[in-house]
mmCIF file of C-alpha atoms and ligand atoms in Angstrom:
data_model
loop_
_atom_site.group_PDB
_atom_site.id
_atom_site.type_symbol
_atom_site.label_atom_id
_atom_site.label_comp_id
_atom_site.label_asym_id
_atom_site.label_seq_id
_atom_site.Cartn_x
_atom_site.Cartn_y
_atom_site.Cartn_z
ATOM 1 C CA UNK A 1 30.809 29.991 -6.681
ATOM 2 C CA UNK A 2 28.703 26.986 -5.641
ATOM 3 C CA UNK A 3 27.897 26.877 -1.959
ATOM 4 C CA UNK A 4 29.026 23.728 -0.192
ATOM 5 C CA UNK A 5 26.089 22.323 1.763
ATOM 6 C CA UNK A 6 26.611 21.119 5.285
ATOM 7 C CA UNK A 7 25.289 17.786 6.581
ATOM 8 C CA UNK A 8 22.072 19.318 7.967
ATOM 9 C CA UNK A 9 21.276 21.116 4.738
ATOM 10 C CA UNK A 10 21.815 17.946 2.722
ATOM 11 C CA UNK A 11 19.614 16.008 5.133
ATOM 12 C CA UNK A 12 16.916 18.680 4.798
ATOM 13 C CA UNK A 13 17.005 18.516 0.999
ATOM 14 C CA UNK A 14 16.801 14.737 1.022
ATOM 15 C CA UNK A 15 13.839 14.852 3.399
ATOM 16 C CA UNK A 16 12.079 17.363 1.197
ATOM 17 C CA UNK A 17 12.740 15.192 -1.848
ATOM 18 C CA UNK A 18 11.351 12.096 -0.111
ATOM 19 C CA UNK A 19 8.313 13.969 1.155
ATOM 20 C CA UNK A 20 7.571 15.387 -2.260
ATOM 21 C CA UNK A 21 7.872 11.928 -3.756
ATOM 22 C CA UNK A 22 5.387 10.685 -1.178
ATOM 23 C CA UNK A 23 2.871 13.467 -1.602
ATOM 24 C CA UNK A 24 2.796 12.981 -5.303
ATOM 25 C CA UNK A 25 2.458 9.194 -5.173
ATOM 26 C CA UNK A 26 -1.311 9.159 -5.325
ATOM 27 C CA UNK A 27 -1.236 11.786 -8.062
ATOM 28 C CA UNK A 28 1.317 9.867 -10.063
ATOM 29 C CA UNK A 29 -0.670 6.696 -9.590
ATOM 30 C CA UNK A 30 -3.520 8.568 -11.240
ATOM 31 C CA UNK A 31 -1.493 8.443 -14.450
ATOM 32 C CA UNK A 32 -2.536 4.790 -14.679
ATOM 33 C CA UNK A 33 0.683 3.399 -13.428
ATOM 34 C CA UNK A 34 0.221 -0.180 -12.381
ATOM 35 C CA UNK A 35 1.035 -0.726 -8.711
ATOM 36 C CA UNK A 36 2.818 -3.858 -7.524
ATOM 37 C CA UNK A 37 2.963 -3.679 -3.728
ATOM 38 C CA UNK A 38 4.557 -6.063 -1.230
ATOM 39 C CA UNK A 39 3.305 -6.470 2.319
ATOM 40 C CA UNK A 40 6.030 -8.322 4.157
ATOM 41 C CA UNK A 41 3.992 -8.585 7.371
ATOM 42 C CA UNK A 42 6.205 -9.873 10.243
ATOM 43 C CA UNK A 43 8.791 -11.541 8.023
ATOM 44 C CA UNK A 44 12.372 -11.053 6.820
ATOM 45 C CA UNK A 45 15.632 -10.243 8.622
ATOM 46 C CA UNK A 46 17.911 -7.246 8.212
ATOM 47 C CA UNK A 47 20.293 -9.302 6.092
ATOM 48 C CA UNK A 48 17.505 -10.651 3.897
ATOM 49 C CA UNK A 49 16.098 -7.151 3.447
ATOM 50 C CA UNK A 50 19.423 -5.769 2.230
ATOM 51 C CA UNK A 51 19.925 -8.686 -0.145
ATOM 52 C CA UNK A 52 16.373 -8.336 -1.484
ATOM 53 C CA UNK A 53 16.762 -4.608 -2.150
ATOM 54 C CA UNK A 54 20.123 -5.045 -3.791
ATOM 55 C CA UNK A 55 18.596 -7.548 -6.217
ATOM 56 C CA UNK A 56 15.557 -5.384 -6.849
ATOM 57 C CA UNK A 57 17.661 -2.307 -7.563
ATOM 58 C CA UNK A 58 19.510 -4.224 -10.250
ATOM 59 C CA UNK A 59 16.240 -5.057 -12.014
ATOM 60 C CA UNK A 60 14.739 -3.037 -14.844
ATOM 61 C CA UNK A 61 11.285 -1.922 -13.833
ATOM 62 C CA UNK A 62 8.958 -0.978 -16.686
ATOM 63 C CA UNK A 63 7.766 2.630 -16.816
ATOM 64 C CA UNK A 64 4.140 1.677 -16.264
ATOM 65 C CA UNK A 65 4.935 -0.120 -13.005
ATOM 66 C CA UNK A 66 5.195 1.445 -9.575
ATOM 67 C CA UNK A 67 6.671 -0.835 -6.948
ATOM 68 C CA UNK A 68 5.830 -0.323 -3.284
ATOM 69 C CA UNK A 69 7.137 -2.340 -0.334
ATOM 70 C CA UNK A 70 5.784 -2.358 3.216
ATOM 71 C CA UNK A 71 8.480 -3.894 5.463
ATOM 72 C CA UNK A 72 8.416 -4.191 9.275
ATOM 73 C CA UNK A 73 9.223 -0.869 11.037
ATOM 74 C CA UNK A 74 12.828 -1.683 12.031
ATOM 75 C CA UNK A 75 13.815 -2.107 8.387
ATOM 76 C CA UNK A 76 12.359 1.147 7.075
ATOM 77 C CA UNK A 77 15.703 2.833 7.594
ATOM 78 C CA UNK A 78 17.299 0.371 5.148
ATOM 79 C CA UNK A 79 14.789 1.437 2.517
ATOM 80 C CA UNK A 80 15.499 5.053 3.260
ATOM 81 C CA UNK A 81 19.224 4.490 2.804
ATOM 82 C CA UNK A 82 19.200 2.078 -0.108
ATOM 83 C CA UNK A 83 16.346 3.531 -2.158
ATOM 84 C CA UNK A 84 17.150 7.209 -1.920
ATOM 85 C CA UNK A 85 16.823 7.912 -5.631
ATOM 86 C CA UNK A 86 15.009 4.820 -6.785
ATOM 87 C CA UNK A 87 11.588 4.464 -8.337
ATOM 88 C CA UNK A 88 10.674 1.992 -5.605
ATOM 89 C CA UNK A 89 8.465 3.431 -2.863
ATOM 90 C CA UNK A 90 8.165 2.083 0.652
ATOM 91 C CA UNK A 91 5.890 2.451 3.609
ATOM 92 C CA UNK A 92 4.933 1.308 7.096
ATOM 93 C CA UNK A 93 2.458 -1.487 7.743
ATOM 94 C CA UNK A 94 0.465 0.570 10.206
ATOM 95 C CA UNK A 95 0.477 3.931 11.975
ATOM 96 C CA UNK A 96 -0.837 5.280 15.282
ATOM 97 C CA UNK A 97 -4.077 7.188 15.249
ATOM 98 C CA UNK A 98 -2.778 9.511 17.970
ATOM 99 C CA UNK A 99 -0.408 12.369 17.328
ATOM 100 C CA UNK A 100 1.999 11.687 20.221
ATOM 101 C CA UNK A 101 2.181 10.779 23.904
ATOM 102 C CA UNK A 102 1.913 7.808 26.246
ATOM 103 C CA UNK A 103 1.071 5.070 23.715
ATOM 104 C CA UNK A 104 3.653 2.382 24.314
ATOM 105 C CA UNK A 105 4.534 0.423 21.222
ATOM 106 C CA UNK A 106 2.950 2.828 18.758
ATOM 107 C CA UNK A 107 4.668 4.721 15.939
ATOM 108 C CA UNK A 108 3.203 8.078 14.965
ATOM 109 C CA UNK A 109 2.638 9.539 11.520
ATOM 110 C CA UNK A 110 4.893 12.438 12.535
ATOM 111 C CA UNK A 111 7.730 9.964 13.161
ATOM 112 C CA UNK A 112 7.194 8.259 9.818
ATOM 113 C CA UNK A 113 7.012 11.666 8.150
ATOM 114 C CA UNK A 114 10.224 12.675 9.894
ATOM 115 C CA UNK A 115 12.098 9.843 8.265
ATOM 116 C CA UNK A 116 10.607 10.661 4.872
ATOM 117 C CA UNK A 117 8.366 7.605 4.706
ATOM 118 C CA UNK A 118 5.867 8.268 1.894
ATOM 119 C CA UNK A 119 3.272 5.516 2.474
ATOM 120 C CA UNK A 120 1.516 3.456 5.095
ATOM 121 C CA UNK A 121 -0.957 0.602 5.102
ATOM 122 C CA UNK A 122 -3.991 1.006 7.322
ATOM 123 C CA UNK A 123 -6.824 -1.380 8.115
ATOM 124 C CA UNK A 124 -5.203 -4.601 6.990
ATOM 125 C CA UNK A 125 -7.576 -7.439 7.927
ATOM 126 C CA UNK A 126 -4.936 -8.850 10.290
ATOM 127 C CA UNK A 127 -4.957 -5.523 12.173
ATOM 128 C CA UNK A 128 -8.739 -5.474 12.141
ATOM 129 C CA UNK A 129 -9.154 -9.033 13.408
ATOM 130 C CA UNK A 130 -6.168 -9.485 15.784
ATOM 131 C CA UNK A 131 -5.751 -5.952 17.131
ATOM 132 C CA UNK A 132 -9.282 -4.608 17.118
ATOM 133 C CA UNK A 133 -8.843 -1.915 14.478
ATOM 134 C CA UNK A 134 -12.420 -0.840 13.771
ATOM 135 C CA UNK A 135 -13.333 1.123 10.654
ATOM 136 C CA UNK A 136 -13.401 4.304 12.775
ATOM 137 C CA UNK A 137 -9.867 3.624 14.015
ATOM 138 C CA UNK A 138 -8.765 2.947 10.449
ATOM 139 C CA UNK A 139 -10.220 6.319 9.428
ATOM 140 C CA UNK A 140 -8.319 8.080 12.229
ATOM 141 C CA UNK A 141 -5.073 6.397 11.213
ATOM 142 C CA UNK A 142 -5.578 7.413 7.581
ATOM 143 C CA UNK A 143 -6.254 10.983 8.707
ATOM 144 C CA UNK A 144 -3.129 11.067 10.873
ATOM 145 C CA UNK A 145 -1.072 9.838 7.908
ATOM 146 C CA UNK A 146 -2.462 12.406 5.486
ATOM 147 C CA UNK A 147 -1.753 15.186 7.954
ATOM 148 C CA UNK A 148 1.914 14.285 7.641
ATOM 149 C CA UNK A 149 1.872 13.970 3.847
ATOM 150 C CA UNK A 150 1.913 10.176 3.991
ATOM 151 C CA UNK A 151 -0.362 8.434 1.493
ATOM 152 C CA UNK A 152 -2.461 5.752 3.192
ATOM 153 C CA UNK A 153 -3.267 2.495 1.471
ATOM 154 C CA UNK A 154 -6.566 1.503 3.046
ATOM 155 C CA UNK A 155 -7.251 -2.224 3.127
ATOM 156 C CA UNK A 156 -10.837 -3.418 3.031
ATOM 157 C CA UNK A 157 -12.371 -6.843 2.614
ATOM 158 C CA UNK A 158 -15.070 -9.219 3.726
ATOM 159 C CA UNK A 159 -14.883 -12.574 5.523
ATOM 160 C CA UNK A 160 -16.004 -15.829 3.908
ATOM 161 C CA UNK A 161 -19.154 -15.795 6.022
ATOM 162 C CA UNK A 162 -19.986 -12.291 4.815
ATOM 163 C CA UNK A 163 -19.303 -13.267 1.208
ATOM 164 C CA UNK A 164 -21.426 -16.400 1.437
ATOM 165 C CA UNK A 165 -24.171 -14.503 3.237
ATOM 166 C CA UNK A 166 -24.173 -11.988 0.327
ATOM 167 C CA UNK A 167 -23.356 -9.213 2.768
ATOM 168 C CA UNK A 168 -20.000 -8.292 1.263
ATOM 169 C CA UNK A 169 -21.184 -5.112 -0.422
ATOM 170 C CA UNK A 170 -22.673 -3.895 2.839
ATOM 171 C CA UNK A 171 -19.420 -4.673 4.680
ATOM 172 C CA UNK A 172 -17.206 -2.970 2.095
ATOM 173 C CA UNK A 173 -19.456 0.077 2.063
ATOM 174 C CA UNK A 174 -19.370 0.317 5.861
ATOM 175 C CA UNK A 175 -15.553 0.152 5.768
ATOM 176 C CA UNK A 176 -15.358 2.848 3.086
ATOM 177 C CA UNK A 177 -18.099 5.051 4.570
ATOM 178 C CA UNK A 178 -16.199 5.224 7.867
ATOM 179 C CA UNK A 179 -13.093 6.469 6.065
ATOM 180 C CA UNK A 180 -15.115 8.969 4.082
ATOM 181 C CA UNK A 181 -16.791 10.187 7.287
ATOM 182 C CA UNK A 182 -13.343 10.836 8.767
ATOM 183 C CA UNK A 183 -11.611 12.239 5.692
ATOM 184 C CA UNK A 184 -14.251 13.741 3.427
ATOM 185 C CA UNK A 185 -12.835 14.689 0.035
ATOM 186 C CA UNK A 186 -9.325 13.829 1.233
ATOM 187 C CA UNK A 187 -10.235 10.189 0.628
ATOM 188 C CA UNK A 188 -9.094 10.881 -2.939
ATOM 189 C CA UNK A 189 -5.509 10.932 -1.593
ATOM 190 C CA UNK A 190 -5.797 7.298 -0.474
ATOM 191 C CA UNK A 191 -5.106 4.097 -2.321
ATOM 192 C CA UNK A 192 -7.568 1.253 -1.719
ATOM 193 C CA UNK A 193 -6.586 -2.408 -1.440
ATOM 194 C CA UNK A 194 -9.429 -4.894 -1.716
ATOM 195 C CA UNK A 195 -8.375 -8.032 0.128
ATOM 196 C CA UNK A 196 -11.081 -10.645 0.705
ATOM 197 C CA UNK A 197 -10.124 -12.133 4.081
ATOM 198 C CA UNK A 198 -10.846 -15.643 2.796
ATOM 199 C CA UNK A 199 -8.260 -15.248 0.013
ATOM 200 C CA UNK A 200 -5.398 -14.055 2.228
ATOM 201 C CA UNK A 201 -2.707 -16.707 2.630
ATOM 202 C CA UNK A 202 -5.133 -19.463 1.655
ATOM 203 C CA UNK A 203 -4.323 -20.023 -2.010
ATOM 204 C CA UNK A 204 -8.029 -19.497 -2.690
ATOM 205 C CA UNK A 205 -8.744 -16.801 -5.255
ATOM 206 C CA UNK A 206 -12.139 -15.285 -6.033
ATOM 207 C CA UNK A 207 -13.327 -15.869 -9.578
ATOM 208 C CA UNK A 208 -12.504 -13.165 -12.113
ATOM 209 C CA UNK A 209 -16.214 -12.312 -12.180
ATOM 210 C CA UNK A 210 -16.217 -11.837 -8.407
ATOM 211 C CA UNK A 211 -13.124 -9.626 -8.577
ATOM 212 C CA UNK A 212 -14.573 -7.621 -11.450
ATOM 213 C CA UNK A 213 -17.949 -7.140 -9.794
ATOM 214 C CA UNK A 214 -16.442 -6.209 -6.426
ATOM 215 C CA UNK A 215 -13.861 -3.765 -7.819
ATOM 216 C CA UNK A 216 -16.596 -2.130 -9.885
ATOM 217 C CA UNK A 217 -18.711 -1.819 -6.759
ATOM 218 C CA UNK A 218 -15.847 -0.223 -4.787
ATOM 219 C CA UNK A 219 -15.202 2.134 -7.707
ATOM 220 C CA UNK A 220 -18.851 3.187 -7.705
ATOM 221 C CA UNK A 221 -18.877 3.801 -3.946
ATOM 222 C CA UNK A 222 -15.790 6.021 -4.297
ATOM 223 C CA UNK A 223 -17.381 7.853 -7.226
ATOM 224 C CA UNK A 224 -20.479 8.447 -5.076
ATOM 225 C CA UNK A 225 -18.213 10.371 -2.651
ATOM 226 C CA UNK A 226 -17.218 12.612 -5.554
ATOM 227 C CA UNK A 227 -13.763 11.096 -6.144
ATOM 228 C CA UNK A 228 -12.743 11.602 -9.773
ATOM 229 C CA UNK A 229 -12.482 8.367 -11.749
ATOM 230 C CA UNK A 230 -8.842 8.978 -12.687
ATOM 231 C CA UNK A 231 -7.893 9.394 -9.022
ATOM 232 C CA UNK A 232 -9.290 6.036 -7.986
ATOM 233 C CA UNK A 233 -6.742 3.271 -7.526
ATOM 234 C CA UNK A 234 -8.002 -0.108 -6.332
ATOM 235 C CA UNK A 235 -5.493 -2.895 -5.760
ATOM 236 C CA UNK A 236 -6.399 -6.535 -5.389
ATOM 237 C CA UNK A 237 -4.775 -8.622 -2.638
ATOM 238 C CA UNK A 238 -5.094 -12.262 -1.540
ATOM 239 C CA UNK A 239 -3.051 -15.229 -2.816
ATOM 240 C CA UNK A 240 -1.612 -13.298 -5.766
ATOM 241 C CA UNK A 241 1.302 -15.103 -7.416
ATOM 242 C CA UNK A 242 3.102 -15.358 -10.748
ATOM 243 C CA UNK A 243 0.516 -17.861 -11.946
ATOM 244 C CA UNK A 244 -2.518 -15.604 -11.613
ATOM 245 C CA UNK A 245 -1.168 -12.053 -11.801
ATOM 246 C CA UNK A 246 -1.803 -11.545 -15.518
ATOM 247 C CA UNK A 247 -5.323 -12.913 -15.392
ATOM 248 C CA UNK A 248 -6.327 -10.806 -12.402
ATOM 249 C CA UNK A 249 -4.481 -7.793 -13.760
ATOM 250 C CA UNK A 250 -6.566 -7.825 -16.901
ATOM 251 C CA UNK A 251 -9.782 -7.282 -14.922
ATOM 252 C CA UNK A 252 -11.260 -3.791 -15.230
ATOM 253 C CA UNK A 253 -10.747 -1.567 -12.162
ATOM 254 C CA UNK A 254 -7.856 -3.702 -10.928
ATOM 255 C CA UNK A 255 -5.064 -1.130 -10.747
ATOM 256 C CA UNK A 256 -2.455 -3.268 -9.083
ATOM 257 C CA UNK A 257 -1.758 -5.860 -6.402
ATOM 258 C CA UNK A 258 -0.960 -6.091 -2.724
ATOM 259 C CA UNK A 259 1.067 -9.249 -2.295
ATOM 260 C CA UNK A 260 1.998 -11.125 0.872
ATOM 261 C CA UNK A 261 3.655 -14.548 0.631
ATOM 262 C CA UNK A 262 4.812 -14.273 -2.995
ATOM 263 C CA UNK A 263 6.600 -10.972 -2.279
ATOM 264 C CA UNK A 264 9.062 -12.416 0.219
ATOM 265 C CA UNK A 265 11.498 -13.848 -2.311
ATOM 266 C CA UNK A 266 13.134 -11.336 -4.651
ATOM 267 C CA UNK A 267 13.021 -13.790 -7.539
ATOM 268 C CA UNK A 268 9.294 -14.370 -7.242
ATOM 269 C CA UNK A 269 8.507 -10.674 -6.656
ATOM 270 C CA UNK A 270 10.618 -9.642 -9.667
ATOM 271 C CA UNK A 271 8.806 -12.216 -11.786
ATOM 272 C CA UNK A 272 5.447 -10.753 -10.745
ATOM 273 C CA UNK A 273 6.682 -7.221 -11.530
ATOM 274 C CA UNK A 274 7.718 -8.393 -14.989
ATOM 275 C CA UNK A 275 4.400 -10.138 -15.650
ATOM 276 C CA UNK A 276 2.409 -7.138 -14.399
ATOM 277 C CA UNK A 277 4.156 -4.916 -16.935
ATOM 278 C CA UNK A 278 2.776 -7.151 -19.698
ATOM 279 C CA UNK A 279 -0.849 -6.893 -18.601
HETATM 280 P P1 13P B 1 -1.028 -13.337 0.547
HETATM 281 O O1 13P B 1 -0.558 -12.781 -0.778
HETATM 282 O O2 13P B 1 0.017 -14.107 1.283
HETATM 283 O O3 13P B 1 -2.333 -14.045 0.407
HETATM 284 O O4 13P B 1 -1.329 -12.057 1.497
HETATM 285 C C1 13P B 1 -2.097 -11.024 1.008
HETATM 286 C C2 13P B 1 -2.037 -9.893 1.955
HETATM 287 O O5 13P B 1 -2.536 -9.972 3.059
HETATM 288 C C3 13P B 1 -1.318 -8.683 1.530
HETATM 289 O O6 13P B 1 -1.584 -7.625 2.383
#
């Protein structure tokens, strides 16, 4: 006779399922799935979030596409409830570097892990420039996430001044080296998002040559740490929209996108998902 599970047992199974989905995200990504990720930043309301997810759930998502959404913390629970068995992954926009304690306003990796959250962004340029997240802090946050089976998406990128001063490779390497110093070989469990600061929210896009050269450079730095080529996933972010997604997506070593503004409307995000599947 089948045993009837009580509420706690069901909850435990669901948590295990969500955790397993999270742990395997980086591995699954290694199967050359194309990642289309949304960073909502400090936007959207509860009502808008529910409406957005309802629309997204009704959309056919091609097999080669993995959708990820990073909403504000208070809405994560909606993702947990509405996306229980969906192919759409979700994550936090940041995580504390500390394990627990007197850190008012922070949310720990253990807490995110508790609610079955499989992903988190770390090191977004807005965190680095407005909240003083240094590369060492970013490394600690990524480590805290991994310790709770949460895959970090590490954002790196140079400013316009650094690009124009031809120092961008140096800057990107410093940002990656710090993570490698903190994580060692576990860096292979991270996704990387290259977001030139000067392209974020500006409508300015690097040339395809610049994207190609920079992604190749990042790939080579990761390879120099011993990360296997098939484990490396580098997303491009900065003014991505339906008009440029196919062009950028066709560049070698671009494994997906991290999208801000154009991910806030379901219609526009769905359009990008569709176009990305045709790359
Ligand atoms: P935009 O797509 O609005 O330029 O933002 C990019 C970004 O910062 C995603 O993390």
